[in-house]
Structure formats: C-alpha cells, structure tokens
Amino acid sequence: MQSLTPHPSAKRNPPLDLASEVARLAALLDERRGELVALQEEFREFKMRYAHVVGSRLAELAEVERAIKKAEDRLLCGGVADDGDAEADAGAETTEASPVAQVKTSMRKLFWSVARLFHPDHATDEGEARRRHTIMAEASRAYREGDVESLHLLLGDEELQSYCATAQETGGDAPPELAGRLVRLKEELLTVEFGLKRIRQESLHRLMLSVSEDAAHGRDGLTGMAARIARQITKARHRLEHLA
C-alpha cells in the first residue's frame, strides 16, 4: 500500500507532489470502480435468484393472507354479502392504499431533509457547489427509486457533510489542469465509495452474505428459506379452507 506520508521534497516541488497524489488517487479510483462493478454484478445475480426462488413464494403467501383477512371480515359481519359489504370492501381498499401515501410522504420529507444539508444553493463557492451537486444527484436517484436506505445513509453520513464544507486542497501553485484533475478524482472516488457503502447497507446484501456463508458449509440458504415459506403457505391455505 502506497504511503500517505509527504515526500521530503514536497515543499520544494509542489507540482511533483501533486502529480504523485493524482496518480495515487487515479489508481485507487480504478481499484474501487472494479470493486463496485463486481459487487453490482454479484448483487444483481443474487436479487434475480432471490426473486425466482423466494419472491414468488412470498407473493403467494401474501395473497393467501389477504384472502384469510377477507374471510375473517365476512365472518365478523355475519356472512351477509350485500351492498354494504361492497362499500366495506371499497373502504378497506382505501385503507390499504393509505400506507402507500404515508410512505410517499415520508420519502418526500426524508428527501428534503437531505436537500437541506446538501443542496448546492448552500455552497460558499463553485467547488463546494459542484460537490453538493454530486451528492444531490445521488439523493434524487434514491428518491425516484424509493431507496429509503440510501437517503438515510446520506442524511447520517458526517463524512459527506464534512467533505462538502471543507475546501479541497489542490496543491497551491500547481498547474490548473493538474489541480482540476485532483478535485475531479476526489469527487469521483466519493461517488464510487458511496455506491459501495449503499449496496453493503441493504438488507438483501446482508442476506446475500448469509447465503454465501451457508454455501461455504454446503447449505442452500435460499432454498431453505423458500421451503419455510412453503410450509407457511400450506398452513395458511388450511386456515383459509377452515374459514370457508
């Protein structure tokens, strides 16, 4: 690993020192990009397998549980099926939709909390505005995709807040193109590091690690999970038949 200790000649020749730092960051950025690409591919394949093996089972279980709830509601109402029941069903659908509205409202509030911290309008100079714009682009993506975890991650990341507020060193009298390259590398590295952190914070990523550990011991974690859900489905269907 390359040492971060400044070379003794750094004070005598700042451009040379800056060039070394640019080269170091460029190599580090390539390394981190490779990690991110590999992690994204691995995570994408895992999510596809999870959806195929477990997701369909979970959807089936949710459908049976909804049917059970409707059957229980009919029993509570005396089993009378009339216009009143239809109105009740409509009311139930409205009630079921309300949590969705609540989630959207919560997402909006969370996004604006992030914006209050990172919006470019709060910048004191052009460099800070550019750094803030990079972070807000990630916040906008998270908001569009309903990625609550990333928004929480941005909101609680003190390192990012410090990064925005701190002037980025460019090497004093170094050539402008070299100084600009250094700033861009730092910004790109920040984006890649956040991408890695975001994936590793996801609950499905933690499940992926658990499944990988199971595989190392000769167990198929997803198949086992699907089998447990299948047993829940069987019990739920028996419950539904009893109610019917």
Coordinates of N, CA and C in Angstrom, one line a residue:
M1 N 0.8 -1.2 0.0 CA 0.0 0.0 0.0 C 0.9 1.2 0.0
Q2 N 0.6 2.2 -0.9 CA 1.4 3.4 -1.0 C 1.3 4.3 0.2
S3 N 2.4 4.8 0.7 CA 2.4 5.6 1.9 C 1.8 7.0 1.6
L4 N 1.0 7.5 2.7 CA 0.4 8.8 2.6 C 1.3 9.9 3.1
T5 N 2.5 9.5 3.6 CA 3.4 10.5 4.2 C 4.1 11.3 3.1
P6 N 4.0 12.7 3.2 CA 4.5 13.5 2.2 C 6.0 13.3 2.0
H7 N 6.5 13.3 0.8 CA 7.9 13.2 0.4 C 8.6 14.4 0.9
P8 N 9.9 14.3 1.4 CA 10.7 15.5 1.9 C 10.8 16.6 0.8
S9 N 10.7 16.2 -0.4 CA 10.8 17.3 -1.5 C 9.5 18.0 -1.8
A10 N 8.5 17.6 -1.0 CA 7.2 18.1 -1.4 C 7.1 19.7 -1.3
K11 N 7.8 20.3 -0.3 CA 7.7 21.7 -0.2 C 8.5 22.4 -1.3
R12 N 9.6 21.7 -1.8 CA 10.4 22.3 -2.8 C 9.8 22.2 -4.2
N13 N 8.9 21.2 -4.3 CA 8.4 20.9 -5.7 C 6.9 20.5 -5.6
P14 N 6.0 21.4 -5.2 CA 4.6 21.0 -5.0 C 4.0 20.4 -6.2
P15 N 4.2 20.8 -7.5 CA 3.6 20.2 -8.6 C 3.9 18.7 -8.7
L16 N 5.2 18.3 -8.4 CA 5.6 16.9 -8.5 C 4.8 16.1 -7.4
D17 N 4.7 16.7 -6.2 CA 3.9 16.0 -5.2 C 2.5 15.8 -5.6
L18 N 1.9 16.9 -6.2 CA 0.5 16.8 -6.6 C 0.3 15.8 -7.7
A19 N 1.3 15.7 -8.6 CA 1.2 14.7 -9.6 C 1.2 13.3 -9.0
S20 N 2.0 13.1 -8.0 CA 2.0 11.8 -7.3 C 0.7 11.5 -6.7
E21 N 0.1 12.5 -6.1 CA -1.2 12.3 -5.4 C -2.3 12.0 -6.5
V22 N -2.2 12.7 -7.6 CA -3.2 12.4 -8.7 C -3.1 11.0 -9.2
A23 N -1.8 10.5 -9.4 CA -1.6 9.2 -9.8 C -2.1 8.2 -8.8
R24 N -1.9 8.5 -7.5 CA -2.3 7.6 -6.4 C -3.9 7.5 -6.4
L25 N -4.5 8.6 -6.5 CA -6.0 8.6 -6.5 C -6.6 8.0 -7.7
A26 N -5.9 8.2 -8.9 CA -6.4 7.5 -10.1 C -6.3 6.0 -10.0
A27 N -5.2 5.5 -9.4 CA -5.1 4.0 -9.2 C -6.1 3.5 -8.2
L28 N -6.3 4.3 -7.1 CA -7.3 3.9 -6.1 C -8.7 3.9 -6.7
L29 N -9.0 4.9 -7.6 CA -10.3 5.0 -8.2 C -10.6 3.8 -9.1
D30 N -9.6 3.4 -9.9 CA -9.7 2.3 -10.7 C -10.0 1.0 -9.9
E31 N -9.3 0.9 -8.8 CA -9.5 -0.3 -7.9 C -10.9 -0.3 -7.3
R32 N -11.4 0.9 -6.8 CA -12.7 0.9 -6.2 C -13.8 0.7 -7.3
R33 N -13.6 1.3 -8.5 CA -14.6 1.1 -9.6 C -14.7 -0.4 -9.9
G34 N -13.6 -1.1 -9.9 CA -13.6 -2.5 -10.2 C -14.4 -3.3 -9.1
E35 N -14.2 -2.9 -7.8 CA -14.9 -3.5 -6.7 C -16.4 -3.2 -6.9
L36 N -16.8 -2.0 -7.2 CA -18.2 -1.6 -7.3 C -18.8 -2.4 -8.5
V37 N -18.2 -2.5 -9.6 CA -18.7 -3.2 -10.7 C -19.0 -4.7 -10.4
A38 N -17.9 -5.3 -9.7 CA -18.0 -6.7 -9.4 C -19.2 -6.9 -8.3
L39 N -19.3 -6.0 -7.4 CA -20.3 -6.1 -6.3 C -21.7 -5.9 -6.9
Q40 N -21.8 -4.9 -7.8 CA -23.1 -4.7 -8.5 C -23.6 -5.9 -9.3
E41 N -22.6 -6.6 -10.0 CA -23.0 -7.8 -10.8 C -23.4 -8.9 -9.9
E42 N -22.6 -9.1 -8.8 CA -22.9 -10.2 -7.9 C -24.2 -10.0 -7.2
F43 N -24.5 -8.7 -6.8 CA -25.8 -8.4 -6.2 C -26.9 -8.5 -7.1
R44 N -26.7 -8.1 -8.4 CA -27.8 -8.2 -9.4 C -28.2 -9.7 -9.6
E45 N -27.2 -10.6 -9.7 CA -27.5 -12.0 -9.9 C -28.2 -12.6 -8.6
F46 N -27.7 -12.1 -7.4 CA -28.4 -12.7 -6.2 C -29.8 -12.2 -6.2
K47 N -30.1 -11.0 -6.5 CA -31.5 -10.5 -6.4 C -32.4 -11.2 -7.4
M48 N -31.8 -11.5 -8.6 CA -32.6 -12.3 -9.6 C -32.9 -13.7 -9.0
R49 N -32.0 -14.3 -8.4 CA -32.2 -15.7 -7.8 C -33.1 -15.6 -6.7
Y50 N -33.0 -14.5 -5.8 CA -33.9 -14.4 -4.7 C -35.3 -14.2 -5.2
A51 N -35.5 -13.4 -6.2 CA -36.9 -13.2 -6.8 C -37.5 -14.5 -7.3
H52 N -36.6 -15.3 -7.9 CA -37.1 -16.5 -8.5 C -37.4 -17.6 -7.5
V53 N -36.5 -17.7 -6.5 CA -36.7 -18.8 -5.5 C -37.6 -18.4 -4.3
V54 N -37.4 -17.2 -3.9 CA -38.2 -16.8 -2.7 C -39.3 -15.8 -3.0
G55 N -39.1 -14.8 -3.9 CA -40.0 -13.8 -4.1 C -41.4 -14.3 -4.5
S56 N -41.5 -15.3 -5.4 CA -42.8 -15.8 -5.8 C -43.5 -16.5 -4.6
R57 N -42.8 -17.1 -3.8 CA -43.4 -17.7 -2.6 C -43.9 -16.7 -1.6
L58 N -43.2 -15.6 -1.5 CA -43.7 -14.5 -0.6 C -44.9 -13.9 -1.2
A59 N -45.0 -13.7 -2.5 CA -46.2 -13.1 -3.1 C -47.4 -14.0 -2.9
E60 N -47.1 -15.4 -3.1 CA -48.2 -16.3 -2.9 C -48.7 -16.3 -1.4
L61 N -47.8 -16.2 -0.5 CA -48.2 -16.2 0.9 C -49.0 -14.9 1.2
A62 N -48.6 -13.8 0.7 CA -49.3 -12.5 0.9 C -50.7 -12.6 0.3
E63 N -50.8 -13.2 -0.8 CA -52.2 -13.4 -1.5 C -53.1 -14.2 -0.6
V64 N -52.6 -15.3 0.0 CA -53.4 -16.2 0.8 C -53.8 -15.5 2.1
E65 N -52.8 -14.7 2.6 CA -53.1 -14.0 3.9 C -54.2 -12.9 3.7
R66 N -54.2 -12.3 2.5 CA -55.2 -11.3 2.2 C -56.6 -12.0 2.1
A67 N -56.6 -13.2 1.5 CA -57.8 -13.9 1.4 C -58.3 -14.3 2.8
I68 N -57.4 -14.7 3.7 CA -57.8 -15.0 5.0 C -58.4 -13.8 5.7
K69 N -57.9 -12.7 5.5 CA -58.4 -11.4 6.2 C -59.8 -11.1 5.7
K70 N -60.0 -11.3 4.4 CA -61.3 -11.0 3.8 C -62.3 -12.0 4.4
A71 N -61.9 -13.3 4.5 CA -62.8 -14.3 5.0 C -63.2 -14.0 6.5
E72 N -62.2 -13.6 7.2 CA -62.4 -13.3 8.7 C -63.4 -12.1 8.8
D73 N -63.2 -11.1 7.9 CA -64.1 -9.9 7.9 C -65.5 -10.3 7.6
R74 N -65.7 -11.2 6.6 CA -67.0 -11.7 6.3 C -67.7 -12.4 7.5
L75 N -66.9 -13.2 8.2 CA -67.4 -13.9 9.4 C -67.8 -12.9 10.5
L76 N -67.0 -11.9 10.7 CA -67.4 -10.9 11.7 C -68.6 -10.1 11.3
C77 N -68.9 -10.0 10.0 CA -70.1 -9.3 9.6 C -71.3 -10.2 9.4
G78 N -71.2 -11.4 9.9 CA -72.3 -12.4 9.9 C -72.5 -13.1 8.5
G79 N -71.5 -12.9 7.6 CA -71.6 -13.6 6.4 C -72.6 -13.1 5.4
V80 N -73.0 -11.8 5.7 CA -74.0 -11.2 4.8 C -73.3 -10.5 3.7
A81 N -73.6 -10.8 2.4 CA -73.0 -10.2 1.3 C -74.0 -9.3 0.6
D82 N -73.9 -8.0 0.8 CA -74.8 -7.1 0.2 C -74.0 -5.9 -0.2
D83 N -74.8 -4.8 -0.6 CA -74.1 -3.6 -1.0 C -73.3 -3.0 0.1
G84 N -73.7 -3.2 1.3 CA -72.9 -2.7 2.5 C -71.5 -3.4 2.5
D85 N -71.5 -4.7 2.2 CA -70.2 -5.4 2.1 C -69.3 -4.8 1.0
A86 N -69.9 -4.5 -0.1 CA -69.2 -3.9 -1.2 C -68.6 -2.6 -0.8
E87 N -69.4 -1.8 -0.1 CA -68.9 -0.5 0.4 C -67.7 -0.7 1.4
A88 N -67.9 -1.7 2.2 CA -66.8 -2.0 3.2 C -65.5 -2.4 2.5
D89 N -65.7 -3.3 1.4 CA -64.5 -3.7 0.7 C -63.8 -2.5 0.1
A90 N -64.7 -1.5 -0.5 CA -64.1 -0.3 -1.1 C -63.3 0.5 0.0
G91 N -63.9 0.5 1.2 CA -63.3 1.3 2.3 C -62.0 0.6 2.7
A92 N -62.0 -0.7 2.7 CA -60.8 -1.5 3.0 C -59.7 -1.2 2.0
E93 N -60.1 -1.1 0.7 CA -59.1 -0.9 -0.3 C -58.4 0.5 -0.1
T94 N -59.3 1.5 0.3 CA -58.8 2.8 0.6 C -57.9 2.8 1.7
T95 N -58.2 2.0 2.8 CA -57.4 2.0 3.9 C -56.0 1.3 3.6
E96 N -56.1 0.3 2.7 CA -54.9 -0.4 2.3 C -54.0 0.5 1.5
A97 N -54.6 1.5 0.8 CA -53.8 2.4 0.0 C -53.1 3.4 0.8
S98 N -53.7 3.8 2.0 CA -53.2 4.9 2.8 C -51.8 4.7 3.2
P99 N -51.3 3.5 3.6 CA -49.9 3.3 3.9 C -49.0 3.7 2.8
V100 N -49.4 3.5 1.5 CA -48.6 3.8 0.4 C -48.4 5.4 0.4
A101 N -49.5 6.1 0.6 CA -49.4 7.5 0.6 C -48.5 8.0 1.8
Q102 N -48.6 7.3 2.9 CA -47.8 7.6 4.0 C -46.3 7.4 3.7
V103 N -46.0 6.3 3.0 CA -44.6 6.1 2.6 C -44.1 7.2 1.7
K104 N -44.9 7.6 0.7 CA -44.5 8.6 -0.2 C -44.3 9.9 0.5
T105 N -45.1 10.2 1.5 CA -44.9 11.5 2.3 C -43.7 11.4 3.1
S106 N -43.4 10.2 3.7 CA -42.2 10.0 4.5 C -41.0 10.2 3.6
M107 N -41.0 9.6 2.4 CA -39.9 9.7 1.5 C -39.6 11.1 1.1
R108 N -40.7 11.9 0.8 CA -40.6 13.3 0.5 C -39.9 14.1 1.6
K109 N -40.4 13.9 2.8 CA -39.8 14.6 4.0 C -38.3 14.2 4.1
L110 N -38.0 12.9 3.9 CA -36.6 12.5 4.0 C -35.7 13.1 3.0
F111 N -36.3 13.2 1.7 CA -35.5 13.8 0.7 C -35.2 15.3 1.0
W112 N -36.2 16.0 1.4 CA -36.0 17.4 1.7 C -35.1 17.6 2.9
S113 N -35.0 16.7 3.8 CA -34.1 16.7 4.9 C -32.6 16.6 4.4
V114 N -32.4 15.7 3.4 CA -31.1 15.6 2.7 C -30.8 16.9 2.0
A115 N -31.8 17.4 1.3 CA -31.6 18.6 0.5 C -31.2 19.8 1.4
R116 N -31.8 19.9 2.6 CA -31.4 21.0 3.5 C -29.9 20.9 3.8
L117 N -29.4 19.7 3.9 CA -28.0 19.6 4.2 C -27.0 19.8 3.0
F118 N -27.5 19.3 1.8 CA -26.5 19.2 0.7 C -26.9 20.0 -0.5
H119 N -27.9 20.8 -0.5 CA -28.3 21.5 -1.7 C -27.2 22.5 -2.2
P120 N -26.9 22.6 -3.5 CA -25.9 23.5 -4.0 C -26.1 24.9 -3.6
D121 N -27.4 25.3 -3.4 CA -27.7 26.7 -3.0 C -27.0 27.1 -1.7
H122 N -26.6 26.1 -0.9 CA -26.0 26.5 0.4 C -24.5 26.6 0.2
A123 N -23.9 26.4 -1.0 CA -22.5 26.4 -1.2 C -21.9 27.8 -1.0
T124 N -20.7 27.9 -0.6 CA -20.0 29.2 -0.4 C -19.1 29.5 -1.6
D125 N -18.8 28.5 -2.5 CA -18.0 28.7 -3.7 C -18.4 27.7 -4.7
E126 N -17.8 27.8 -5.9 CA -18.1 27.0 -7.0 C -17.7 25.5 -6.7
G127 N -16.6 25.3 -6.1 CA -16.1 24.0 -5.8 C -17.1 23.2 -4.9
E128 N -17.5 23.9 -3.8 CA -18.5 23.3 -2.9 C -19.8 23.0 -3.6
A129 N -20.2 24.0 -4.5 CA -21.5 23.8 -5.2 C -21.4 22.5 -6.0
R130 N -20.3 22.3 -6.7 CA -20.1 21.1 -7.5 C -20.1 19.8 -6.7
R131 N -19.5 19.8 -5.5 CA -19.5 18.7 -4.6 C -21.0 18.4 -4.1
R132 N -21.6 19.5 -3.8 CA -23.0 19.3 -3.3 C -23.9 18.8 -4.4
H133 N -23.7 19.2 -5.6 CA -24.5 18.8 -6.8 C -24.3 17.2 -7.0
T134 N -23.1 16.7 -6.8 CA -22.8 15.3 -6.9 C -23.7 14.5 -5.9
I135 N -23.7 15.0 -4.7 CA -24.4 14.3 -3.7 C -26.0 14.4 -3.9
M136 N -26.4 15.5 -4.3 CA -27.9 15.7 -4.6 C -28.3 14.8 -5.8
A137 N -27.4 14.6 -6.7 CA -27.8 13.7 -7.8 C -28.0 12.3 -7.3
E138 N -27.3 11.8 -6.3 CA -27.5 10.5 -5.7 C -28.8 10.6 -4.9
A139 N -29.0 11.7 -4.2 CA -30.3 11.8 -3.4 C -31.5 11.7 -4.3
S140 N -31.4 12.4 -5.5 CA -32.5 12.4 -6.4 C -32.8 11.0 -7.0
R141 N -31.7 10.2 -7.3 CA -31.9 8.9 -7.7 C -32.6 8.0 -6.7
A142 N -32.1 8.2 -5.4 CA -32.7 7.4 -4.3 C -34.2 7.7 -4.2
Y143 N -34.5 9.0 -4.3 CA -35.9 9.4 -4.2 C -36.8 8.8 -5.3
R144 N -36.3 8.9 -6.5 CA -37.0 8.3 -7.7 C -37.3 6.8 -7.5
E145 N -36.3 6.1 -7.0 CA -36.4 4.6 -6.9 C -36.9 4.2 -5.6
G146 N -37.3 5.1 -4.7 CA -37.9 4.7 -3.4 C -36.9 4.1 -2.5
D147 N -35.6 4.5 -2.7 CA -34.5 3.9 -1.9 C -34.3 4.6 -0.6
V148 N -35.1 4.2 0.4 CA -35.1 4.8 1.7 C -33.8 4.7 2.4
E149 N -33.2 3.5 2.3 CA -31.9 3.3 3.0 C -30.8 4.2 2.5
S150 N -30.7 4.5 1.2 CA -29.7 5.4 0.7 C -29.9 6.9 1.2
L151 N -31.2 7.3 1.3 CA -31.5 8.6 1.8 C -31.1 8.7 3.3
H152 N -31.4 7.7 4.1 CA -31.0 7.7 5.5 C -29.5 7.7 5.6
L153 N -28.8 7.0 4.7 CA -27.4 6.9 4.7 C -26.7 8.3 4.4
L154 N -27.3 9.0 3.4 CA -26.8 10.3 3.1 C -27.0 11.3 4.3
L155 N -28.2 11.1 4.9 CA -28.6 12.0 6.0 C -27.7 11.9 7.2
G156 N -27.2 10.6 7.4 CA -26.4 10.4 8.6 C -24.9 10.3 8.4
D157 N -24.5 10.6 7.1 CA -23.1 10.5 6.8 C -22.3 11.8 7.1
E158 N -21.7 11.9 8.3 CA -21.0 13.1 8.7 C -19.8 13.3 7.8
E159 N -19.2 12.2 7.3 CA -18.0 12.4 6.4 C -18.4 13.2 5.1
L160 N -19.6 12.9 4.6 CA -20.0 13.6 3.4 C -20.3 15.1 3.7
Q161 N -20.9 15.3 4.9 CA -21.2 16.7 5.3 C -19.9 17.5 5.4
S162 N -18.8 16.9 6.0 CA -17.5 17.5 6.2 C -16.9 17.7 4.8
Y163 N -17.1 16.7 3.9 CA -16.5 16.8 2.6 C -17.1 18.1 1.8
C164 N -18.4 18.3 2.0 CA -19.0 19.4 1.3 C -18.5 20.7 1.8
A165 N -18.3 20.8 3.2 CA -18.0 22.1 3.8 C -16.5 22.4 3.7
T166 N -15.7 21.4 3.5 CA -14.2 21.7 3.6 C -13.7 22.0 2.2
A167 N -12.9 23.0 2.1 CA -12.2 23.4 0.9 C -11.3 22.3 0.5
Q168 N -11.3 21.9 -0.8 CA -10.4 20.8 -1.3 C -9.0 21.4 -1.7
E169 N -8.0 20.8 -1.1 CA -6.6 21.2 -1.4 C -6.3 20.8 -2.8
T170 N -5.6 21.8 -3.5 CA -5.3 21.5 -4.9 C -3.8 21.6 -5.2
G171 N -3.0 21.9 -4.2 CA -1.6 21.9 -4.4 C -1.0 23.3 -4.6
G172 N -1.6 24.3 -4.1 CA -1.0 25.6 -4.2 C -0.8 26.1 -5.6
D173 N 0.5 26.3 -6.0 CA 0.8 26.8 -7.3 C 0.9 25.8 -8.4
A174 N 0.2 24.6 -8.2 CA 0.3 23.6 -9.2 C -0.4 24.0 -10.5
P175 N -0.1 23.4 -11.6 CA -0.8 23.7 -12.9 C -2.3 23.5 -12.7
P176 N -3.1 24.5 -13.3 CA -4.6 24.4 -13.1 C -5.2 23.1 -13.5
E177 N -4.6 22.5 -14.7 CA -5.2 21.3 -15.2 C -4.9 20.1 -14.2
L178 N -3.8 20.1 -13.5 CA -3.5 19.1 -12.5 C -4.3 19.2 -11.3
A179 N -4.5 20.5 -10.9 CA -5.3 20.7 -9.7 C -6.8 20.3 -10.0
G180 N -7.3 20.7 -11.2 CA -8.6 20.3 -11.5 C -8.8 18.8 -11.6
R181 N -7.8 18.1 -12.1 CA -7.8 16.6 -12.1 C -7.9 16.0 -10.7
L182 N -7.2 16.6 -9.8 CA -7.2 16.1 -8.4 C -8.6 16.3 -7.8
V183 N -9.2 17.4 -8.0 CA -10.6 17.6 -7.5 C -11.6 16.7 -8.1
R184 N -11.5 16.5 -9.4 CA -12.4 15.6 -10.1 C -12.3 14.1 -9.6
L185 N -11.0 13.7 -9.4 CA -10.7 12.4 -8.9 C -11.4 12.2 -7.5
K186 N -11.2 13.2 -6.6 CA -11.8 13.1 -5.3 C -13.3 13.0 -5.3
E187 N -13.9 13.7 -6.2 CA -15.4 13.7 -6.4 C -15.8 12.3 -6.9
E188 N -15.1 11.8 -7.9 CA -15.5 10.5 -8.5 C -15.3 9.4 -7.5
L189 N -14.2 9.5 -6.7 CA -13.9 8.5 -5.7 C -15.0 8.5 -4.6
L190 N -15.4 9.7 -4.2 CA -16.5 9.8 -3.2 C -17.8 9.1 -3.7
T191 N -18.1 9.3 -5.0 CA -19.3 8.7 -5.6 C -19.2 7.2 -5.6
V192 N -18.1 6.7 -6.0 CA -17.9 5.2 -6.0 C -17.9 4.6 -4.6
E193 N -17.3 5.3 -3.7 CA -17.3 4.8 -2.3 C -18.7 4.8 -1.7
F194 N -19.5 5.8 -2.1 CA -20.9 5.8 -1.6 C -21.7 4.7 -2.2
G195 N -21.4 4.4 -3.5 CA -22.1 3.3 -4.2 C -21.8 2.0 -3.5
L196 N -20.6 1.8 -3.1 CA -20.2 0.6 -2.4 C -20.9 0.5 -1.0
K197 N -20.9 1.7 -0.3 CA -21.5 1.7 1.0 C -23.0 1.5 0.9
R198 N -23.6 2.0 -0.1 CA -25.1 1.9 -0.2 C -25.5 0.5 -0.4
I199 N -24.8 -0.3 -1.3 CA -25.1 -1.7 -1.5 C -24.9 -2.5 -0.2
R200 N -23.8 -2.2 0.4 CA -23.5 -3.0 1.6 C -24.4 -2.7 2.8
Q201 N -25.2 -1.6 2.7 CA -26.1 -1.3 3.8 C -27.5 -2.0 3.5
E202 N -27.7 -2.4 2.3 CA -29.0 -3.0 2.0 C -29.2 -4.3 2.7
S203 N -30.5 -4.6 3.2 CA -30.8 -5.8 3.9 C -30.6 -7.0 3.0
L204 N -30.9 -6.9 1.7 CA -30.7 -8.0 0.8 C -29.2 -8.4 0.6
H205 N -28.3 -7.3 0.8 CA -26.9 -7.6 0.7 C -26.5 -8.4 1.9
R206 N -27.0 -8.1 3.1 CA -26.7 -8.8 4.3 C -27.2 -10.3 4.1
L207 N -28.4 -10.4 3.5 CA -28.9 -11.8 3.3 C -28.0 -12.5 2.3
M208 N -27.4 -11.8 1.3 CA -26.5 -12.4 0.3 C -25.3 -12.9 1.0
L209 N -24.8 -12.2 2.0 CA -23.6 -12.6 2.7 C -23.9 -13.9 3.5
S210 N -25.1 -13.9 4.1 CA -25.5 -15.0 4.9 C -25.7 -16.3 4.1
V211 N -26.3 -16.1 2.9 CA -26.4 -17.2 1.9 C -25.1 -17.7 1.5
S212 N -24.1 -16.8 1.3 CA -22.8 -17.2 0.8 C -22.1 -18.0 1.9
E213 N -22.3 -17.6 3.2 CA -21.8 -18.3 4.3 C -22.4 -19.7 4.4
D214 N -23.7 -19.8 4.2 CA -24.4 -21.1 4.1 C -23.8 -22.0 3.1
A215 N -23.5 -21.4 1.9 CA -23.0 -22.2 0.8 C -21.6 -22.7 1.1
A216 N -20.8 -22.0 1.8 CA -19.5 -22.4 2.2 C -19.6 -23.6 3.1
H217 N -20.7 -23.9 3.8 CA -20.9 -25.0 4.6 C -21.8 -26.1 4.0
G218 N -22.0 -25.9 2.7 CA -22.8 -26.9 1.9 C -24.3 -26.8 2.0
R219 N -24.8 -25.6 2.4 CA -26.2 -25.4 2.6 C -26.7 -24.4 1.5
D220 N -27.9 -24.6 1.1 CA -28.5 -23.6 0.2 C -29.5 -22.8 1.0
G221 N -29.1 -21.6 1.4 CA -29.9 -20.7 2.2 C -31.2 -20.3 1.6
L222 N -31.2 -20.0 0.3 CA -32.5 -19.5 -0.3 C -33.5 -20.6 -0.5
T223 N -33.0 -21.8 -0.8 CA -33.9 -23.0 -0.9 C -34.5 -23.3 0.4
G224 N -33.7 -23.2 1.5 CA -34.2 -23.4 2.8 C -35.3 -22.4 3.2
M225 N -35.0 -21.1 2.8 CA -36.0 -20.1 3.1 C -37.3 -20.3 2.4
A226 N -37.2 -20.7 1.1 CA -38.4 -21.0 0.3 C -39.2 -22.1 0.9
A227 N -38.5 -23.1 1.4 CA -39.2 -24.3 2.0 C -39.9 -23.9 3.2
R228 N -39.4 -23.0 4.0 CA -40.1 -22.5 5.2 C -41.3 -21.7 4.8
I229 N -41.2 -20.9 3.8 CA -42.3 -20.1 3.4 C -43.4 -21.0 2.8
A230 N -43.0 -22.1 2.1 CA -43.9 -23.0 1.5 C -44.7 -23.7 2.7
R231 N -44.1 -24.0 3.8 CA -44.8 -24.5 4.9 C -45.8 -23.5 5.5
Q232 N -45.4 -22.3 5.5 CA -46.3 -21.2 5.9 C -47.5 -21.1 5.0
I233 N -47.3 -21.2 3.7 CA -48.4 -21.2 2.7 C -49.4 -22.3 3.0
T234 N -48.8 -23.5 3.2 CA -49.7 -24.7 3.4 C -50.6 -24.5 4.6
K235 N -50.0 -24.0 5.7 CA -50.8 -23.7 6.9 C -51.8 -22.6 6.7
A236 N -51.4 -21.6 5.9 CA -52.4 -20.5 5.6 C -53.5 -21.0 4.8
R237 N -53.3 -21.9 3.8 CA -54.3 -22.4 3.0 C -55.3 -23.3 3.8
H238 N -54.7 -24.0 4.7 CA -55.6 -24.8 5.6 C -56.5 -23.9 6.5
R239 N -55.9 -22.8 6.9 CA -56.7 -21.8 7.7 C -57.8 -21.2 6.8
L240 N -57.5 -21.0 5.6 CA -58.5 -20.4 4.7 C -59.6 -21.4 4.4
E241 N -59.3 -22.6 4.2 CA -60.3 -23.7 4.0 C -61.2 -23.8 5.2
H242 N -60.6 -23.7 6.4 CA -61.4 -23.8 7.6 C -62.4 -22.6 7.7
L243 N -61.9 -21.5 7.3 CA -62.8 -20.3 7.4 C -63.9 -20.4 6.4
A244 N -63.6 -21.0 5.2 CA -64.6 -21.1 4.2 C -65.7 -22.1 4.5

